[in-house]
Short mmCIF file of C-alpha atoms and ligand atoms in Angstrom, two decimals:
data_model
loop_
_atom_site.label_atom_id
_atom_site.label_comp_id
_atom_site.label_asym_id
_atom_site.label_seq_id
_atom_site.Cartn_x
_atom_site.Cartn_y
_atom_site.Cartn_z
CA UNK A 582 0.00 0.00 0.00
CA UNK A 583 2.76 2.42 0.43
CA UNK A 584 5.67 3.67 -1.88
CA UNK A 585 8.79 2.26 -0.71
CA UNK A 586 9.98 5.59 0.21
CA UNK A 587 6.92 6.18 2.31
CA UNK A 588 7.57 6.53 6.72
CA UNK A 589 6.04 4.10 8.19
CA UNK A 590 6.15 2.37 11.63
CA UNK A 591 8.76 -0.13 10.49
CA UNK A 592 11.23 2.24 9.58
CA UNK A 593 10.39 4.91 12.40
CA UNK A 594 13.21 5.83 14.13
CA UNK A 595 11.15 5.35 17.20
CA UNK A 596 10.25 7.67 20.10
CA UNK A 597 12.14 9.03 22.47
CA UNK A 598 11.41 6.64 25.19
CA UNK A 599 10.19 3.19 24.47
CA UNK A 600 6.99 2.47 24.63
CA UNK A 601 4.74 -0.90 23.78
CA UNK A 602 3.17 -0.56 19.97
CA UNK A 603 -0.60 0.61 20.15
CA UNK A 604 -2.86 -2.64 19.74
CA UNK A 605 -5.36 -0.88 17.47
CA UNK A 606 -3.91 2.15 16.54
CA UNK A 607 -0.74 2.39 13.85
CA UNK A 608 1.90 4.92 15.94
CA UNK A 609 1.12 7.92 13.69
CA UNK A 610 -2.39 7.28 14.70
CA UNK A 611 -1.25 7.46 18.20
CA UNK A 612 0.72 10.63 17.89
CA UNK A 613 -2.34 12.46 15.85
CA UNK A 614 -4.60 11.04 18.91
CA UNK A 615 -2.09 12.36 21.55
CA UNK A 616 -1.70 15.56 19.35
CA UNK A 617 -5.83 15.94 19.19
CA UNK A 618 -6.13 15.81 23.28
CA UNK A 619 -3.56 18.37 24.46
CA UNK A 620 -4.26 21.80 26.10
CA UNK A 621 -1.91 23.27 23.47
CA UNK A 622 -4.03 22.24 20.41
CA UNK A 623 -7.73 23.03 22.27
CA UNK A 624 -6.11 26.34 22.67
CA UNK A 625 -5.49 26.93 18.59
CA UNK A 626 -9.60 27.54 18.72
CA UNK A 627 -8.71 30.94 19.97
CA UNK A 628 -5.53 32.09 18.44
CA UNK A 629 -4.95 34.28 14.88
CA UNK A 630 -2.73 34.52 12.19
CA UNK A 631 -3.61 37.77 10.44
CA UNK A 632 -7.07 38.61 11.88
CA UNK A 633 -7.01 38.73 16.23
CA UNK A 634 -9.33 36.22 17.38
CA UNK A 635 -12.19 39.12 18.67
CA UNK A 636 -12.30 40.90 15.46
CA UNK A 637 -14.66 38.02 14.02
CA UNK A 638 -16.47 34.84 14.21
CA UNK A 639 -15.91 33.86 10.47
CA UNK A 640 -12.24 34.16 10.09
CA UNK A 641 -9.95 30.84 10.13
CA UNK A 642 -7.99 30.42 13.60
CA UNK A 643 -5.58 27.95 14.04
CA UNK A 644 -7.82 25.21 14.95
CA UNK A 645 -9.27 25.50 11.88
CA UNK A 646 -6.28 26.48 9.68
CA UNK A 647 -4.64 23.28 10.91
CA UNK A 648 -7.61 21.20 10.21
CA UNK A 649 -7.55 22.44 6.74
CA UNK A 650 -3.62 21.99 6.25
CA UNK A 651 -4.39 18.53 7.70
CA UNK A 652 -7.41 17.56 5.02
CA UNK A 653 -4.73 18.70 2.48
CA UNK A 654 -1.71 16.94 3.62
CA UNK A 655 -3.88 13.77 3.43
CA UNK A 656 -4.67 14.07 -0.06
CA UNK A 657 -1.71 14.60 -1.38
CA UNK A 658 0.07 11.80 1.10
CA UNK A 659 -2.66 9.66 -0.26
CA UNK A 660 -2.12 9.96 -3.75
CA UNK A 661 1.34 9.45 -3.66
CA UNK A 662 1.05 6.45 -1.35
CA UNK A 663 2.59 8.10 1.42
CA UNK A 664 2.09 7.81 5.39
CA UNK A 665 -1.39 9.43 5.90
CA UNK A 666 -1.41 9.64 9.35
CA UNK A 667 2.40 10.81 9.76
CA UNK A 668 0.75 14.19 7.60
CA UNK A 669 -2.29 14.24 9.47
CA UNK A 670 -0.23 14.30 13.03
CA UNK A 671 2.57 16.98 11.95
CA UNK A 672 -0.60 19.28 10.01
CA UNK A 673 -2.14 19.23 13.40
CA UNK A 674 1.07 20.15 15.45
CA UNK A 675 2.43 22.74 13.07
CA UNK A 676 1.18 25.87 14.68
CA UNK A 677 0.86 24.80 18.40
CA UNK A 678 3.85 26.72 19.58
CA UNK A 679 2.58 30.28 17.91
CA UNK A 680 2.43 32.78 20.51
CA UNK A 681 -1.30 35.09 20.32
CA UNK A 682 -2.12 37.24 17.49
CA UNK A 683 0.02 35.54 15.03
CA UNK A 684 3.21 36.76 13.64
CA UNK A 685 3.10 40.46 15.34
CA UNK A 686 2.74 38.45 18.39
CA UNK A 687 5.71 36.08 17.85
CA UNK A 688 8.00 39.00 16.67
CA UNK A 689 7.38 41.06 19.75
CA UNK A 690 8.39 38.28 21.27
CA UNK A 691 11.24 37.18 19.88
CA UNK A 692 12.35 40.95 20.43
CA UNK A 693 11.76 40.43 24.14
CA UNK A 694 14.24 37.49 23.84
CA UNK A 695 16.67 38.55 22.15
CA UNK A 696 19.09 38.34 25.07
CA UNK A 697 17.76 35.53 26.38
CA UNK A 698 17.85 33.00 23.31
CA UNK A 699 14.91 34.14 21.19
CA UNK A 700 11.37 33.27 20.72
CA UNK A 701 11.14 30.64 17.15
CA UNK A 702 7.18 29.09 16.74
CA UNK A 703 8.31 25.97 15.41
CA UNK A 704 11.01 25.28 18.71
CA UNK A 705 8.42 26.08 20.65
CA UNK A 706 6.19 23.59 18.85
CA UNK A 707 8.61 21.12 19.88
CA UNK A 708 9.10 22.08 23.12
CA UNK A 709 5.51 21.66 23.61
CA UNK A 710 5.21 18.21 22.68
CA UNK A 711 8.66 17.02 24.23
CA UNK A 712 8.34 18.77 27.47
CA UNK A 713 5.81 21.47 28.18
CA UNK A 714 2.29 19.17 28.34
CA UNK A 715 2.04 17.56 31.35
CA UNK A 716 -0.45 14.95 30.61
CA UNK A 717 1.16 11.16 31.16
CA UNK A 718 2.45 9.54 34.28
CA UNK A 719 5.52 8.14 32.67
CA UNK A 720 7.04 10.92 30.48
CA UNK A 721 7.03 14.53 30.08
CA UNK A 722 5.42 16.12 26.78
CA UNK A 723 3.62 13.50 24.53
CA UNK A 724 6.49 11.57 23.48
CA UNK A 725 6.11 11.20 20.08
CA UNK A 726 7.79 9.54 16.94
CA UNK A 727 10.97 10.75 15.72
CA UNK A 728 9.00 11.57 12.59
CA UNK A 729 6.44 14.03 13.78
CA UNK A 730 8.95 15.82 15.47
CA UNK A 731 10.99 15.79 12.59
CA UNK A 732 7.92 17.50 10.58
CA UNK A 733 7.00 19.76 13.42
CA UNK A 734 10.67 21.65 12.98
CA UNK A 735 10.35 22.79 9.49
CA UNK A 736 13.13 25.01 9.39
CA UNK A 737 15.54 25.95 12.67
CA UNK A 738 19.35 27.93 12.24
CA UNK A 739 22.32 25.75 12.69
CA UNK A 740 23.10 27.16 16.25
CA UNK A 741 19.76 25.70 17.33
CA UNK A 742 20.38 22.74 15.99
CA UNK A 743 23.32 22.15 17.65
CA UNK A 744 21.93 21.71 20.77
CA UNK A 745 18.98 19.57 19.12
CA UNK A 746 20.27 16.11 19.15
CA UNK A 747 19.40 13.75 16.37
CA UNK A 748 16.44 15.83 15.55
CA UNK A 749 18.98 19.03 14.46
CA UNK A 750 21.17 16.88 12.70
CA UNK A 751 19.59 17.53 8.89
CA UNK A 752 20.24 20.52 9.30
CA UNK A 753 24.02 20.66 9.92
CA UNK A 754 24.06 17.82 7.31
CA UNK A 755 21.53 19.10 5.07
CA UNK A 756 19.38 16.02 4.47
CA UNK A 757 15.90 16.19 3.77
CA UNK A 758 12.98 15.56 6.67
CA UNK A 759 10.82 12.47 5.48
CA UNK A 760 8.21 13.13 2.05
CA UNK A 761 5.35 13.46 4.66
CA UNK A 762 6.86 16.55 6.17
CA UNK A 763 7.85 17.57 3.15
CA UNK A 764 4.31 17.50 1.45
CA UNK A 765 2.89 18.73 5.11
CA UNK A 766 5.02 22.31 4.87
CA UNK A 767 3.29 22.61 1.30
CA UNK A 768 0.18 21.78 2.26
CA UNK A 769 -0.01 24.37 4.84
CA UNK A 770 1.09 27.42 2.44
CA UNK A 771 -1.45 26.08 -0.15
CA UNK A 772 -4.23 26.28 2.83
CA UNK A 773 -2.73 30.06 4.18
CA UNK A 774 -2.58 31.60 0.85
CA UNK A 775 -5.89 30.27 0.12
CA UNK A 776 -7.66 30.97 2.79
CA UNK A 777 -6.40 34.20 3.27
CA UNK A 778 -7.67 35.16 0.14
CA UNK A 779 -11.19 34.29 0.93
CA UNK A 780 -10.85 36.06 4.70
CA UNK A 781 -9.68 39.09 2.99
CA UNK A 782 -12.21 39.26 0.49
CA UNK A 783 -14.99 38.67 3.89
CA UNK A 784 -13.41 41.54 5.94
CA UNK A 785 -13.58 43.82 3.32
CA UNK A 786 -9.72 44.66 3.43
CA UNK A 787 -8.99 43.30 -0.14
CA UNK A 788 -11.33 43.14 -3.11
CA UNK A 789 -12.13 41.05 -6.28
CA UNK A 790 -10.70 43.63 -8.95
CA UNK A 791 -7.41 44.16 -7.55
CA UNK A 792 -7.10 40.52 -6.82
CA UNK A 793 -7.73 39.76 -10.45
CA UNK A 794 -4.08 40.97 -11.01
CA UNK A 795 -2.78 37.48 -9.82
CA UNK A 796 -2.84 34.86 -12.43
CA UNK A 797 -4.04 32.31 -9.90
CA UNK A 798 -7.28 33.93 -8.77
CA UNK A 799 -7.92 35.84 -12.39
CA UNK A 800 -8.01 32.92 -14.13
CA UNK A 801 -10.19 31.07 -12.21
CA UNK A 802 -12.51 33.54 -11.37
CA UNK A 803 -12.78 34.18 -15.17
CA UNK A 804 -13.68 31.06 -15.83
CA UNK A 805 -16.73 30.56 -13.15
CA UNK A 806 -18.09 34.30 -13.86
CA UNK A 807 -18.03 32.45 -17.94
CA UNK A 808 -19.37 29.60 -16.46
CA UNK A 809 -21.94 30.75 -14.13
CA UNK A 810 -22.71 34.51 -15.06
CA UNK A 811 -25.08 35.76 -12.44
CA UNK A 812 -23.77 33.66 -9.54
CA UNK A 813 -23.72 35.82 -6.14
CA UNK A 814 -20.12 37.30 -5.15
CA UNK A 815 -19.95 34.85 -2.26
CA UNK A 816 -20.63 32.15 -4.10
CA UNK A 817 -18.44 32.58 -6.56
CA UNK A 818 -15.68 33.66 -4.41
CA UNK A 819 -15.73 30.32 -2.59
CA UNK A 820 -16.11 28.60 -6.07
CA UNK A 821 -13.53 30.06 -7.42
CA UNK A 822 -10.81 29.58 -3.98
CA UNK A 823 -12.35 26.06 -4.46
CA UNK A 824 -11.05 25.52 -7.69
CA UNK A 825 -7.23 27.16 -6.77
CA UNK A 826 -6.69 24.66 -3.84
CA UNK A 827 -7.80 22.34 -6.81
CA UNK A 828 -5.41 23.13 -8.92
CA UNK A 829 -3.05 23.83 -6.65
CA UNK A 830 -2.93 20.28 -4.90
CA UNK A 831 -2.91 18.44 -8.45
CA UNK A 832 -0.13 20.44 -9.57
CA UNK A 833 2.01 19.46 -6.30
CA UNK A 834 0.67 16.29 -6.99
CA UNK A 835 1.77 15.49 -10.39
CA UNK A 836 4.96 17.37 -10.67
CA UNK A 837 6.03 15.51 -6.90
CA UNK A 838 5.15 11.94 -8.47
CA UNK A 839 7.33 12.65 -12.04
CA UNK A 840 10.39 14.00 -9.72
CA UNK A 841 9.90 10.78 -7.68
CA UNK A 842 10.13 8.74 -10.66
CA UNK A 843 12.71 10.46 -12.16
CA UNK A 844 14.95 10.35 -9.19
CA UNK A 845 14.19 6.92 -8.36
CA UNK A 846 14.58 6.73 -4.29
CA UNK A 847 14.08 2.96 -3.02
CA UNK A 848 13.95 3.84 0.39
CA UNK A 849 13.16 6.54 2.97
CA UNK A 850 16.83 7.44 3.68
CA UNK A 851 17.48 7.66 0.12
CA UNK A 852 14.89 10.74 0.49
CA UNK A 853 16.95 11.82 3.15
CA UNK A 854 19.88 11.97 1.72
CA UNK A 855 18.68 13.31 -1.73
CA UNK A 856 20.24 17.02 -2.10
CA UNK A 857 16.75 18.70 -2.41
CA UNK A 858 12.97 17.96 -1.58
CA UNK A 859 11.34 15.50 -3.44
CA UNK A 860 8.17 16.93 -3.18
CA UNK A 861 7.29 20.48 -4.88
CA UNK A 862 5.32 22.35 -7.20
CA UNK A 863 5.97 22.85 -10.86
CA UNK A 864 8.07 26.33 -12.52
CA UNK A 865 4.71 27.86 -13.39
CA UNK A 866 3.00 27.15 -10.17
CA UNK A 867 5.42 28.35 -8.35
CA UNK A 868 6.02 31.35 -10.01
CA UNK A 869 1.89 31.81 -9.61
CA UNK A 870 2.18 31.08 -5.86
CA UNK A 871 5.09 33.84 -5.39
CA UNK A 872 2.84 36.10 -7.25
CA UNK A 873 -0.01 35.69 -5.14
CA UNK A 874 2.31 35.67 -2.05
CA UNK A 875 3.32 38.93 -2.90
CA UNK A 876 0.04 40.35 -3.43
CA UNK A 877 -1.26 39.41 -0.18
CA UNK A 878 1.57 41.18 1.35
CA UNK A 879 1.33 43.92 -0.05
CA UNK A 880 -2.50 44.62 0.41
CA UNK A 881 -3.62 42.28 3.09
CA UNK A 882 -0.88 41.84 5.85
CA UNK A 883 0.30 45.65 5.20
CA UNK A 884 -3.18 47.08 5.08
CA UNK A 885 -3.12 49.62 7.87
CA UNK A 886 -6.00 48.07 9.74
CA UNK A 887 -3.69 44.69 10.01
CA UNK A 888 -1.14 46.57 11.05
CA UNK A 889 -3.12 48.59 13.74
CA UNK A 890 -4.44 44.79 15.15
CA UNK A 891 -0.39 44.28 14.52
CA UNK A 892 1.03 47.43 16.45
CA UNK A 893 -1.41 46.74 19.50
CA UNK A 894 -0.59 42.73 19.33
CA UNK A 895 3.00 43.98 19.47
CA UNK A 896 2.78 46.46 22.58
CA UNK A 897 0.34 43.68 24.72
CA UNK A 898 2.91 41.02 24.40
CA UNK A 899 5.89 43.29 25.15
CA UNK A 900 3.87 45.11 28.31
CA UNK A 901 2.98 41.40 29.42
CA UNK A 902 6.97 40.30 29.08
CA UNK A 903 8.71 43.18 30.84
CA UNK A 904 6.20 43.09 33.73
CA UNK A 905 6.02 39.25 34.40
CA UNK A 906 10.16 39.09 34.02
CA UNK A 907 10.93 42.30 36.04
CA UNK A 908 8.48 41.25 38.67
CA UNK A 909 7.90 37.44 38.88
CA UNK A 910 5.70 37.80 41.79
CA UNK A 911 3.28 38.77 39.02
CA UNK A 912 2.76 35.82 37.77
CA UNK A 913 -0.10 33.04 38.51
CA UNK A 914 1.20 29.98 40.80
CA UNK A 915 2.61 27.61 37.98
CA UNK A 916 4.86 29.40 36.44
CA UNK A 917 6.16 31.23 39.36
CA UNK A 918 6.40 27.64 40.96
CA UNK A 919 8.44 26.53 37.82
CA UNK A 920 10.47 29.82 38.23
CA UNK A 921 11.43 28.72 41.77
CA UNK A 922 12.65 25.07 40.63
CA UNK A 923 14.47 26.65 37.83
CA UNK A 924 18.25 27.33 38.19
CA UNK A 925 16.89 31.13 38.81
CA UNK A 926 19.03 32.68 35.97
CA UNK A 927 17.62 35.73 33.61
CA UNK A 928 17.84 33.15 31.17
CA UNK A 929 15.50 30.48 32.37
CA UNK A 930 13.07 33.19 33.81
CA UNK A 931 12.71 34.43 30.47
CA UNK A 932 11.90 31.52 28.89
CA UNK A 933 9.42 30.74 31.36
CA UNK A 934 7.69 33.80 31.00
CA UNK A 935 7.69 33.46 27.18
CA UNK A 936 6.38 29.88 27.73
CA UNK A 937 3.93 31.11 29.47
CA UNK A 938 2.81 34.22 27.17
CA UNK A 939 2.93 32.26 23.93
CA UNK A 940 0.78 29.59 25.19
CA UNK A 941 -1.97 32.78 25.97
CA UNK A 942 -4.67 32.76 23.51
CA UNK A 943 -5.46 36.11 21.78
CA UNK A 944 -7.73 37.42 24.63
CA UNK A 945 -6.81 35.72 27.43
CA UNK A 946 -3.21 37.79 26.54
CA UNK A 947 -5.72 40.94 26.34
CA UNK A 948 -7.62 40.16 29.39
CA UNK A 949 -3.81 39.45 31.29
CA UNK A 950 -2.93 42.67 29.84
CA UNK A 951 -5.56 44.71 31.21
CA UNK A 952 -5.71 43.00 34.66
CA UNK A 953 -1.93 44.33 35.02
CA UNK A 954 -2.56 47.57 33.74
CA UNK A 955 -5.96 49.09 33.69
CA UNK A 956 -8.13 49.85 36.67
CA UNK A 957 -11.30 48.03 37.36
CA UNK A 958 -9.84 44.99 35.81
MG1 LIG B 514 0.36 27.06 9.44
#
């Protein structure tokens, strides 16, 4: 059933502790299921990328963004007979270390850290599931497969990696992560750009005409306004975003399955060792994607009304870091407790307080925020 270059729980390079193979489950199964019950994921219900969570109801969060990455990352993995569930566990991890309102969030907070080793999304992913959920008797974290961890760190700088073990070794070697996490990472840009799209179309921010400038969405919406004159604008808009993850996921599809016959791996280290990913889109679909990529930035995540939700993400998170690390006492029980067991050094403080502000959701971080600092809070 799968390609011979596929992950799967005979070649796993195991988890980090030993444990006794599920009796009904396959092990990817088992990390998806641990993935599915931890506080880190429930709390992706209430966190943003580009919209903050109170803004609106309709806009994706990152519960939803990952369940969409994951529906995509399962297609693909199961057209080119790859591991299924491997895509489906690392689509549903990929965000869980992203701090509250998205990016602004993470770079105030990486700003606040600068001194103190720096905030990264996808470490903190990792350090979520290998050590920050508390939820089994025998082992910190969820403990889970080499290869989900290996997909949860998409990308991480060669002094990180150092001081990652087996898991930063691609990186200082440059190998390839398995196809799965390959496909995953591509998966979850075809669902952002995507989705984005249609949430800034709904919020007004963006519009049809000016989006008709990018070859992906002109042509498409072209062709259903030809196909369906009359349609209403909603309708059509989802028709037509539809039809782009369509075409989108069959061109990853194809061009990924000639490359893979063309370079001929045999096994799942040969993957690893093959100088560049497997798994990709064509010249032209690229080039489309990097247009539309560029678009977005310059009239969705620069629009001044993103950047106001931006600016004010920005000055919460930094208010909440100075006061919590200048004044521990600040903080609720558990991570002053952890503060106490901890060596004591600015260093470890720090990264206790950022643990505990980039687990916030958006408006618990607001409603922290303005019990520190306004009155009648
Ligand atoms: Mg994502």
């Amino acid at each position: 059933m799968f390609a011979a270059y596929a992950s799967t729980p005979e070649n796993s390079r195991g988890r980090r502790i030993a444990e006794e193979a599920p009796d009904y489950r396959t092990e990817y199964q088992r990390d998806r299921d641990r993935i599915v019950h931890s506080a880190a994921f429930r709390r992706l219900e209430y966190k943003t990328q580009v919209f903050v969570n109170h803004e609106g109801d309709m806009f994706r969060t990152r519960l939803t963004h990952s369940i969409e990455v994951a529906q995509i990352a399962r297609s693909i993995a199961r057209a080119l007979h790859l591991n299924e569930d491997l895509s489906e566990a690392i689509a549903l991890a990929h965000d869980l270390g992203h701090t509250p309102f998205g990016h602004a969030g993470q770079d105030a907070l990486n700003e606040c850290m600068r001194e103190y080793g720096g905030f990264e999304h996808n470490l903190q992913s990792l350090r979520i599931v290998d050590m920050l959920e508390e939820r089994y008797a025998e082992f910190p974290g969820l403990n889970l497969t080499f290869e989900t961890r290996e997909g949860i760190l998409k990308h991480c700088s060669r002094q990180n990696a150092k001081t990652l073990g087996e898991l930063g070794e691609r990186f200082l070697q440059r190998q390839q992560p398995s196809l799965e996490a390959q496909l995953t990472n591509l998966a979850d840009e075809i669902a952002y750009n995507n989705h984005d799209i249609d949430d800034g179309l709904r919020s007004g921010l963006i519009d049809i005409n000016s989006l008709q400038q990018t070859e992906l969405f002109g042509e498409q919406y072209s062709l259903v306004c030809r196909q369906y004159p009359g349609l209403p604008e909603r309708r059509t808009i989802h028709e037509v975003v539809r039809r782009m993850i369509n075409q989108q996921v069959t061109d990853l599809i194809n061009t990924s399955q000639e490359q893979l016959r063309i370079v001929g791996p045999t096994s799942l280290d040969d993957v690893r060792n093959h100088g560049a990913p497997l798994i990709g889109f064509s010249a032209s679909m690229h080039k489309k994607n990097r247009q539309l990529k560029q678009y977005l930035r310059q009239n969705l995540y620069t629009h001044f009304k993103v950047l106001r939700m931006s600016n004010k993400a920005g000055m919460i998170i930094r208010e909440l870091f100075h006061a919590f690390f200048e004044q521990p006492g600040l903080l609720p029980h558990e991570p002053q407790d952890r503060i106490a067991s901890s060596g004591g050094s600015k260093d470890e403080t720090a990264r206790i307080v950022a643990d505990y502000i980039s687990g916030m959701t958006d408006r618990y971080a607001m409603a922290e925020h303005k019990r520190l600092f306004l009155h009648n809070h």
